[in-house]
Short mmCIF file of C-alpha atoms and ligand atoms in Angstrom, two decimals:
data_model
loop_
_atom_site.label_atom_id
_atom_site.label_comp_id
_atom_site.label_asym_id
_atom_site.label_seq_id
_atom_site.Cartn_x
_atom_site.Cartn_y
_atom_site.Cartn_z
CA UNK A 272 108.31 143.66 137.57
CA UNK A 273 109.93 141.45 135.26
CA UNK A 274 112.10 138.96 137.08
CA UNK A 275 114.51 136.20 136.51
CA UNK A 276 112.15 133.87 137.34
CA UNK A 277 109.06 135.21 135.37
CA UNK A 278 111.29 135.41 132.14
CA UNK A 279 112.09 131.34 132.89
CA UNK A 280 108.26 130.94 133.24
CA UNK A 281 107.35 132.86 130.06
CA UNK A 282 110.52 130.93 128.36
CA UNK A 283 109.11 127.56 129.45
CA UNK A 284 105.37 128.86 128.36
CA UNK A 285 106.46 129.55 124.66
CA UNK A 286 108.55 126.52 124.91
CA UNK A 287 105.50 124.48 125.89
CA UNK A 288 103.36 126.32 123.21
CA UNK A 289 105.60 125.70 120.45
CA UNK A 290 105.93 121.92 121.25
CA UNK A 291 102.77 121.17 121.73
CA UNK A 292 100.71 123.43 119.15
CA UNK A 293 97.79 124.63 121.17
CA UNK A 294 97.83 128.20 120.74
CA UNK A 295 95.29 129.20 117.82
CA UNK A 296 94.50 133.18 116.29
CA UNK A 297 91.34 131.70 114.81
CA UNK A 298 88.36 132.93 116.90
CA UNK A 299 85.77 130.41 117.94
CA UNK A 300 82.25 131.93 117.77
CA UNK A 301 80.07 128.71 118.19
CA UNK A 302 80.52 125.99 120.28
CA UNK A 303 79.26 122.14 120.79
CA UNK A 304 79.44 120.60 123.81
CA UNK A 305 79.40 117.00 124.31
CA UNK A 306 79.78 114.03 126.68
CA UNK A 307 81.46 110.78 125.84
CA UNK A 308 82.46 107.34 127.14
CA UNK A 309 81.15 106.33 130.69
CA UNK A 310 79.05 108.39 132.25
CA UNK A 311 79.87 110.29 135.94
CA UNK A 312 78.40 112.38 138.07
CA UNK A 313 79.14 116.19 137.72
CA UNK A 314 78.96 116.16 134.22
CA UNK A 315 75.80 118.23 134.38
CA UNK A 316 77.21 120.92 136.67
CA UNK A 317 80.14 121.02 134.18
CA UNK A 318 77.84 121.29 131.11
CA UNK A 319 76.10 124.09 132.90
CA UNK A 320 79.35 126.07 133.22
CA UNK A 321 80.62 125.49 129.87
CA UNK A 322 77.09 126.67 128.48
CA UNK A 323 77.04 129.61 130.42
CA UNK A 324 80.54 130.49 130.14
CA UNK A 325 79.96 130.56 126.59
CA UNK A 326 77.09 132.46 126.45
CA UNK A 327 78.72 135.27 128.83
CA UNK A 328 80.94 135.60 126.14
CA UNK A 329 78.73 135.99 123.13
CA UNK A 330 79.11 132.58 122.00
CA UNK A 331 76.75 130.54 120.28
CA UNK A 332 76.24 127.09 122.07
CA UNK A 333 75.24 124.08 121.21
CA UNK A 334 74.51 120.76 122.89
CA UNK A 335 75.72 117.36 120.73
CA UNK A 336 73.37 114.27 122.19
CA UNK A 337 75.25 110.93 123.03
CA UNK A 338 78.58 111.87 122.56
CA UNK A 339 80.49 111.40 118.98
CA UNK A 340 77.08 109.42 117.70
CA UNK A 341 75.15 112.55 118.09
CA UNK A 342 77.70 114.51 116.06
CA UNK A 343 77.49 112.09 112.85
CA UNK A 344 73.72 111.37 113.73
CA UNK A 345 73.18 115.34 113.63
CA UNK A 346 71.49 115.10 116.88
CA UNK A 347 72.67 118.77 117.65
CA UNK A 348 70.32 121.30 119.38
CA UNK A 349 71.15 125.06 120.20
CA UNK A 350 71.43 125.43 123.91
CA UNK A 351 70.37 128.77 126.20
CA UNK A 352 70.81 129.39 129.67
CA UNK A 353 67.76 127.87 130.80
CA UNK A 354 68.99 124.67 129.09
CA UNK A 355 71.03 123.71 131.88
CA UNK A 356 68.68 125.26 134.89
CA UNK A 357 68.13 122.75 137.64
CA UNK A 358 70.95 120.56 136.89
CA UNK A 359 73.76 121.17 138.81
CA UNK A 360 72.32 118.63 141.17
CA UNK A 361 71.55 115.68 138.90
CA UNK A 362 73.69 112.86 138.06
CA UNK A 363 74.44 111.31 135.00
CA UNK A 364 74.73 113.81 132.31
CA UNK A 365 71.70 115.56 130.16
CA UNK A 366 73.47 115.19 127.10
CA UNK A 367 73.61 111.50 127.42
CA UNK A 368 76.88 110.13 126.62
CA UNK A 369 77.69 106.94 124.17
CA UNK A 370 80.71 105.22 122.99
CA UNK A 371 80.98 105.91 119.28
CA UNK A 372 82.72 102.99 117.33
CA UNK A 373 82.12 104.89 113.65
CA UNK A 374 83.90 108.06 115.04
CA UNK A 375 87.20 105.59 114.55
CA UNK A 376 87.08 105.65 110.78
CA UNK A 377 87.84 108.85 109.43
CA UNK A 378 84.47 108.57 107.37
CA UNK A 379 82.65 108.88 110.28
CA UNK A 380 84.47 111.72 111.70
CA UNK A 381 84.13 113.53 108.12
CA UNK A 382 80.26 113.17 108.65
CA UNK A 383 80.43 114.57 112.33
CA UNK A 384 82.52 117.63 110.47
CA UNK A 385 80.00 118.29 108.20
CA UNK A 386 77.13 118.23 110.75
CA UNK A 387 79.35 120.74 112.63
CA UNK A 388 80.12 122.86 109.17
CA UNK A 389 76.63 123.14 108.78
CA UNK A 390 75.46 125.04 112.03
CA UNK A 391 79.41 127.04 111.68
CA UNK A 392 79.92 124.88 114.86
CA UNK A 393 83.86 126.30 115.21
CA UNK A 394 85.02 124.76 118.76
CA UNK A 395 83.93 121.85 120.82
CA UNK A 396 84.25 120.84 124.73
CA UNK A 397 84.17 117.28 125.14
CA UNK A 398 83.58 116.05 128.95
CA UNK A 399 85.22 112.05 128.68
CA UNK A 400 87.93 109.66 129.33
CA UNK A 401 91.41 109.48 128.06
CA UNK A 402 89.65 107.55 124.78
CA UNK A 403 87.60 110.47 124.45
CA UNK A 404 90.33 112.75 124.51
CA UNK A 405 92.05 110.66 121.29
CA UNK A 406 89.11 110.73 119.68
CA UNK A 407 89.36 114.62 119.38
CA UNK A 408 92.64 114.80 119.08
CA UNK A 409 92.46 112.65 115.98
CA UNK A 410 89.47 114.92 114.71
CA UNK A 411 91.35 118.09 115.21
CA UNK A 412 94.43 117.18 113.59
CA UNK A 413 92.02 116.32 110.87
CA UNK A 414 89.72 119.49 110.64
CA UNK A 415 91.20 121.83 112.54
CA UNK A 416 88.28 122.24 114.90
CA UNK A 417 89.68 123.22 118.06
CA UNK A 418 88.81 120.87 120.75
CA UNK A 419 89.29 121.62 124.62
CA UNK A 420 88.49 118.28 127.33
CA UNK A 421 87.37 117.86 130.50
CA UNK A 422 88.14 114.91 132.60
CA UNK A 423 85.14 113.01 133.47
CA UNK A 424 85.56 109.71 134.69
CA UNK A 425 85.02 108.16 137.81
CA UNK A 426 88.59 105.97 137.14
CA UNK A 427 90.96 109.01 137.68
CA UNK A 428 93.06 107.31 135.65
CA UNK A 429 93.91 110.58 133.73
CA UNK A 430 97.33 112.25 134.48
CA UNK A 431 97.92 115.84 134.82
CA UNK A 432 95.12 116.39 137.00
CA UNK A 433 94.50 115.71 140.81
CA UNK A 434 90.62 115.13 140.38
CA UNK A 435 88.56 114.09 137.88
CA UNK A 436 84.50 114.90 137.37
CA UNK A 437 82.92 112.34 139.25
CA UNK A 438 85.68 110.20 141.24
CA UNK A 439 84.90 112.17 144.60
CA UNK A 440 81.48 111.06 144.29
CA UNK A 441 82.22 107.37 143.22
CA UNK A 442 84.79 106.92 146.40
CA UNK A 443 81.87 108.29 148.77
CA UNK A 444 78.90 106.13 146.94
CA UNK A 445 81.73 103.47 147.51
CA UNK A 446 82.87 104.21 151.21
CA UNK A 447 79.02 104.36 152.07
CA UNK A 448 78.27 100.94 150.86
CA UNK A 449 81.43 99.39 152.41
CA UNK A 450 80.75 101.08 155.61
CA UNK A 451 77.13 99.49 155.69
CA UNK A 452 78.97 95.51 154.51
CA UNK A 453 81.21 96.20 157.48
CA UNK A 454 78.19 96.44 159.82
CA UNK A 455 77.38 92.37 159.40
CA UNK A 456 80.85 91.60 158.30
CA UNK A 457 81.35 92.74 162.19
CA UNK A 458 77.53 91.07 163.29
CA UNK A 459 78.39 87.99 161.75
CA UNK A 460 82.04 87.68 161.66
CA UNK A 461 82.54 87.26 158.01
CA UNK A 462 85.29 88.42 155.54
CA UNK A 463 83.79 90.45 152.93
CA UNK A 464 85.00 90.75 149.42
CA UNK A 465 84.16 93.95 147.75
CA UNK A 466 84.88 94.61 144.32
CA UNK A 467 84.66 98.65 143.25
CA UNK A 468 85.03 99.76 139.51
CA UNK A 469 88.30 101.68 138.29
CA UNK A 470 88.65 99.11 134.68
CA UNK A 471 92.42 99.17 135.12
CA UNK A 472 92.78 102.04 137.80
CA UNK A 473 92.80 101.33 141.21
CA UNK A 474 92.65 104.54 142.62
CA UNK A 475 88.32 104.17 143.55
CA UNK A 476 89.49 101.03 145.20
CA UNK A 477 92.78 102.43 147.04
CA UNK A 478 90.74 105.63 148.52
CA UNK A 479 87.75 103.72 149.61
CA UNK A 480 89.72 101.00 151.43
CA UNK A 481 91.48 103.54 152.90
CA UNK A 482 88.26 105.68 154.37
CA UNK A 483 87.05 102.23 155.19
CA UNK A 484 89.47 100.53 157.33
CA UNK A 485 90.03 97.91 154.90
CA UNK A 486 92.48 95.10 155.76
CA UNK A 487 93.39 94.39 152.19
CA UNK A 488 93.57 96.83 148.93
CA UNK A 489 94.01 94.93 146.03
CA UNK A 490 94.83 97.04 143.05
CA UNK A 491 96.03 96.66 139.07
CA UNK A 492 99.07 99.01 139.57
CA UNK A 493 100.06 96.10 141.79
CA UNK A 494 100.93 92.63 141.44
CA UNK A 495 98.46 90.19 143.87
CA UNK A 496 99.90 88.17 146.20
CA UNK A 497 97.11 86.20 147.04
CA UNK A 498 99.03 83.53 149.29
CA UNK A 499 100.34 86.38 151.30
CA UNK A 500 96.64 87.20 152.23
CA UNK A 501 95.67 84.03 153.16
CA UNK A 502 98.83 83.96 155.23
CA UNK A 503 97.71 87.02 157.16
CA UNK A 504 94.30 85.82 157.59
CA UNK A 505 95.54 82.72 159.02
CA UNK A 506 97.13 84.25 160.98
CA UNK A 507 94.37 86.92 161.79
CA UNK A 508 92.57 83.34 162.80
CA UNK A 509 94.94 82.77 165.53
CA UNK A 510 93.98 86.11 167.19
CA UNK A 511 90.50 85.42 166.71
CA UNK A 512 89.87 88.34 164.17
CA UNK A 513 87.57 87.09 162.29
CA UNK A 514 86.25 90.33 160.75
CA UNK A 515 87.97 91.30 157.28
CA UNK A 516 87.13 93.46 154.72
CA UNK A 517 89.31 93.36 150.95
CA UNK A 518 88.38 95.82 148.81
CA UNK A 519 89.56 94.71 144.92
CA UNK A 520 89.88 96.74 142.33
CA UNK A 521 87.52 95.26 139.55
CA UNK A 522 90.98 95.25 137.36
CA UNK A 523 93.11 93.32 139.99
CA UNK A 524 95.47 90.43 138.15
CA UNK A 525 94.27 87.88 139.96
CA UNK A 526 90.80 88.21 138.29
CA UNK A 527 88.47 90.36 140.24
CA UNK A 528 86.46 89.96 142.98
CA UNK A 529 85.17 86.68 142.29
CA UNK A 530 88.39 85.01 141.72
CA UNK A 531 89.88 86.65 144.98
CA UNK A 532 86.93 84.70 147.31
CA UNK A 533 86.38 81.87 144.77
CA UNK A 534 90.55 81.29 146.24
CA UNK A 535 89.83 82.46 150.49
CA UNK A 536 86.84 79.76 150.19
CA UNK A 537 89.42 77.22 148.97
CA UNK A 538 92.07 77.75 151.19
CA UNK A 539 90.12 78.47 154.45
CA UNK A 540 86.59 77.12 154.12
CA UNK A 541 86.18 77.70 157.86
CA UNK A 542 85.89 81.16 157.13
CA UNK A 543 82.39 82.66 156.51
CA UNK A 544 83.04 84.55 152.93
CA UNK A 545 80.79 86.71 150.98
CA UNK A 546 81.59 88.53 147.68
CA UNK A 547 79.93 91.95 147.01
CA UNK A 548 80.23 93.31 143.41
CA UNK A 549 79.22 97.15 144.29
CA UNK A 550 79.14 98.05 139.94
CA UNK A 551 77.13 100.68 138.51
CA UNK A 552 76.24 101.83 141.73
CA UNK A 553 79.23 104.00 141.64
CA UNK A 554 78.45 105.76 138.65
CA UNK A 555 75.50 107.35 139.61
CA UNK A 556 73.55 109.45 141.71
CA UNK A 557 73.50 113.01 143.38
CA UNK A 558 77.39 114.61 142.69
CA UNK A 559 79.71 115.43 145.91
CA UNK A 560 79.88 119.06 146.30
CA UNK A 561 83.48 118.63 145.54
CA UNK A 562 82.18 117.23 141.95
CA UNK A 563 80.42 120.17 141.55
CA UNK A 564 83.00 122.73 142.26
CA UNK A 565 85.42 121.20 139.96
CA UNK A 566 83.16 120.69 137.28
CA UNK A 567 82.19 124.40 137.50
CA UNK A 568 85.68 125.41 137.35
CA UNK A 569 86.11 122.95 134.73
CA UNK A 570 83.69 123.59 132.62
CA UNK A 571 84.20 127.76 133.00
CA UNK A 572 88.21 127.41 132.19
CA UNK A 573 87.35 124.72 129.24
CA UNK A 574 85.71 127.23 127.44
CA UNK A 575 87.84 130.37 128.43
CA UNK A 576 90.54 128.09 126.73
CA UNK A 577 88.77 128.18 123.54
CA UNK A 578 87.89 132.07 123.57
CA UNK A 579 91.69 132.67 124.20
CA UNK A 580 92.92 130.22 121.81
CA UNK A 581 94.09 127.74 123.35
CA UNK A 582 93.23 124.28 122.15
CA UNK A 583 93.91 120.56 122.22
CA UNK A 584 93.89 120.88 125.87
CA UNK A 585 92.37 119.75 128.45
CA UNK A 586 91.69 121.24 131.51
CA UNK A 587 92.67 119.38 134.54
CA UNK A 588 93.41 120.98 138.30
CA UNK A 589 96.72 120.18 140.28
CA UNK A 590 97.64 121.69 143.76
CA UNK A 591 94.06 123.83 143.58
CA UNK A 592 95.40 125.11 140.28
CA UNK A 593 94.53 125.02 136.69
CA UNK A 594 96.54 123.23 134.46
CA UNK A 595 96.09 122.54 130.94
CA UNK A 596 97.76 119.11 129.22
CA UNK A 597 97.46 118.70 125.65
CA UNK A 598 95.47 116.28 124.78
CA UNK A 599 97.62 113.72 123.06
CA UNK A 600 99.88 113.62 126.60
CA UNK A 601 96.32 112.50 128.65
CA UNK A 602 95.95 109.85 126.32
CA UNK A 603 99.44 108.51 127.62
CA UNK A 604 99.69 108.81 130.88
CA UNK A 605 98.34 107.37 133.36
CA UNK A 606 98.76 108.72 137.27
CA UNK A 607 101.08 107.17 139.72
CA UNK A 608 100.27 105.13 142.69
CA UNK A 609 101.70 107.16 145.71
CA UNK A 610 103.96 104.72 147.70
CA UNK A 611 103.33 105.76 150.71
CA UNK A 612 99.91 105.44 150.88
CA UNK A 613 100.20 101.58 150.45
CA UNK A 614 102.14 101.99 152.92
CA UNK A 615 99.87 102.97 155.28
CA UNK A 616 97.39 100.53 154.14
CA UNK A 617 99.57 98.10 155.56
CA UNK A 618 100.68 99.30 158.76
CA UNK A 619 96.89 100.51 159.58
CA UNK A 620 95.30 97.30 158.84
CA UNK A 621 96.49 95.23 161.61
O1 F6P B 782 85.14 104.09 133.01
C1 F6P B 782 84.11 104.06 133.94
C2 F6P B 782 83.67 102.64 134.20
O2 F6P B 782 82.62 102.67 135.14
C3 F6P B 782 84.76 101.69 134.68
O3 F6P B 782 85.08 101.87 136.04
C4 F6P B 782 84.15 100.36 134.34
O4 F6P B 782 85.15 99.40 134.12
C5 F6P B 782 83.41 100.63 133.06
O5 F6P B 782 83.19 102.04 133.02
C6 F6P B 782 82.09 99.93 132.93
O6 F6P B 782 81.60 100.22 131.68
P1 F6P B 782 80.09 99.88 131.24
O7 F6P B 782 79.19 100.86 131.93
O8 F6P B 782 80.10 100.07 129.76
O9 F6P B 782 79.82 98.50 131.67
#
């Protein structure tokens, strides 16, 4: 039945369509898949369901090594099924993944589109960060290869989805470590400073503190008060709680990790202080199941985009559901910090 609401929907949908430009007729028959920026885990299991997806519908795939490098280096191999068997599991990403500096110039790109001309590559799914994403946005407009993303970063710093491939594992590599610091922070009655990756996102940081019990979440969304702190820990002192964990966000404004207990040791060289940089720790290792899942869906609904037409998207999930952002809004957004959550930082960490 065709209701009020459903004609708003579909009126919004062509809206949307028109404004944006990602609906295509021209039917994709080969695909390249490729990784690009930082690494994360779940990027396998999403390769895996973008390469089967595409050979489920009668699509020729193909695998592009290290990102936009492999593209101009014409480091492109023809992928089957068995490709991605027994991956699902592994971290990092098979593809290997680079950061491509010649893919800025547009001679570079050309040189990627003829390596793709070539095989009658006619679609690609690129699994990277919001830099990524502008990347093929830039080579779309410019060859009209479709492109369709998926968000894999450990930073979530990616609006229009809730998750992105690898940040559910990075939080629990995270809380794991933090929970172990906390065990001589506690035996020894030390403050621990732990800085967690996130470059300018502190959404790894704000999740693990909170799992953790942290007393302090220092994040780049916010500004650092760092006298404030070492008022609460003096007065902490005074009640003879000695034990403190601050997680910091390795893009904090007061500098990092380092800086944060470079300034406790100043102020309150009584204290016992120790700085723990967790780094590419984070990035690796065995995806979350969660990872997984969302990668699968991902990667299946990445490449469904492309049979159907749509491009310039990429595929993100919000409220359990897909939803599809072109990719020149990803590149400008970045999520919002929810407000109440610091919030409860504060009230919890007493
Ligand atoms: O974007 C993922 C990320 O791990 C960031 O959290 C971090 O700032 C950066 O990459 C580190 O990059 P690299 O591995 O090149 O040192």
């Amino acid at each position: 039945m065709c209701t009020f609401n459903t004609l708003l929907k579909a009126e919004h949908l062509t809206e949307f369509i028109c404004r944006f430009n990602i609906m295509s007729n021209k039917k994709v028959t080969k695909i390249g898949i490729l990784c690009s920026g930082g690494d994360s885990p779940g990027m396998n299991a999403a390769i895996r369901a973008a390469v089967r997806t595409g050979l489920h519908y009668g699509l020729e795939v193909f695998g592009i090594m290290r990102g936009y490098s492999g593209m101009l280096e014409d480091d492109i191999f023809k992928m089957e099924s068995r490709s991605v068997a027994n991956i699902i599991q592994r971290g990092g990403t098979v593809l290997k993944t680079a950061r491509c500096m010649e893919f800025y110039e547009h001679e570079g790109r050309k040189k990627g589109y003829e390596n793709l001309r070539k095989r009658g590559i006619d679609g690609l799914v690129i699994i990277g960060g919001d830099g990524s994403f502008r990347g093929a946005q830039t080579f779309s407009n410019e060859f009209d290869i479709p492109c369709v993303g998926l968000p894999g970063t450990i930073d979530k710093d990616i609006a229009g989805t809730d998750f992105t491939i690898g940040f559910d594992t990075a939080v629990n590599t995270a809380v794991e470590a933090i929970d172990k610091i906390r065990d001589t922070a506690d035996s020894h009655d030390r403050l621990f400073v732990i800085e967690v990756m996130g470059r300018d996102a502190g959404y790894i940081a704000l999740h693990s503190g909170i799992a953790t019990g942290a007393e302090n979440i220092l994040i780049p969304e916010r500004k650092t008060y760092i006298d404030d702190i070492i008022q609460s820990l003096q007065e902490k002192e005074k009640r003879k709680k000695l034990v403190n964990l601050i997680i910091v966000a390795e893009g904090d404004d007061f500098g990092g990790g380092d800086e944060v207990a470079k300034y406790i040791k100043q102020k309150m060289p009584q204290l016992e202080v120790r700085l723990c940089i967790l780094g590419h720790i984070q990035r690796g290792g065995t995806p979350t199941c969660m990872d997984r899942l969302i990668a699968s869906r991902m990667g299946y609904h990445a490449v469904e985009c492309l049979v159907e037409g749509k491009h310039n998207v990429f595929v993100g999930i919000q409220n359990n559901r897909m939803n599809y952002t072109p990719l020149n809004e990803a590149v400008k957004k970045k999520q919002r910090i929810n407000e109440e959550w610091l919030k409860i930082v504060k009230i919890l960490a007493t």
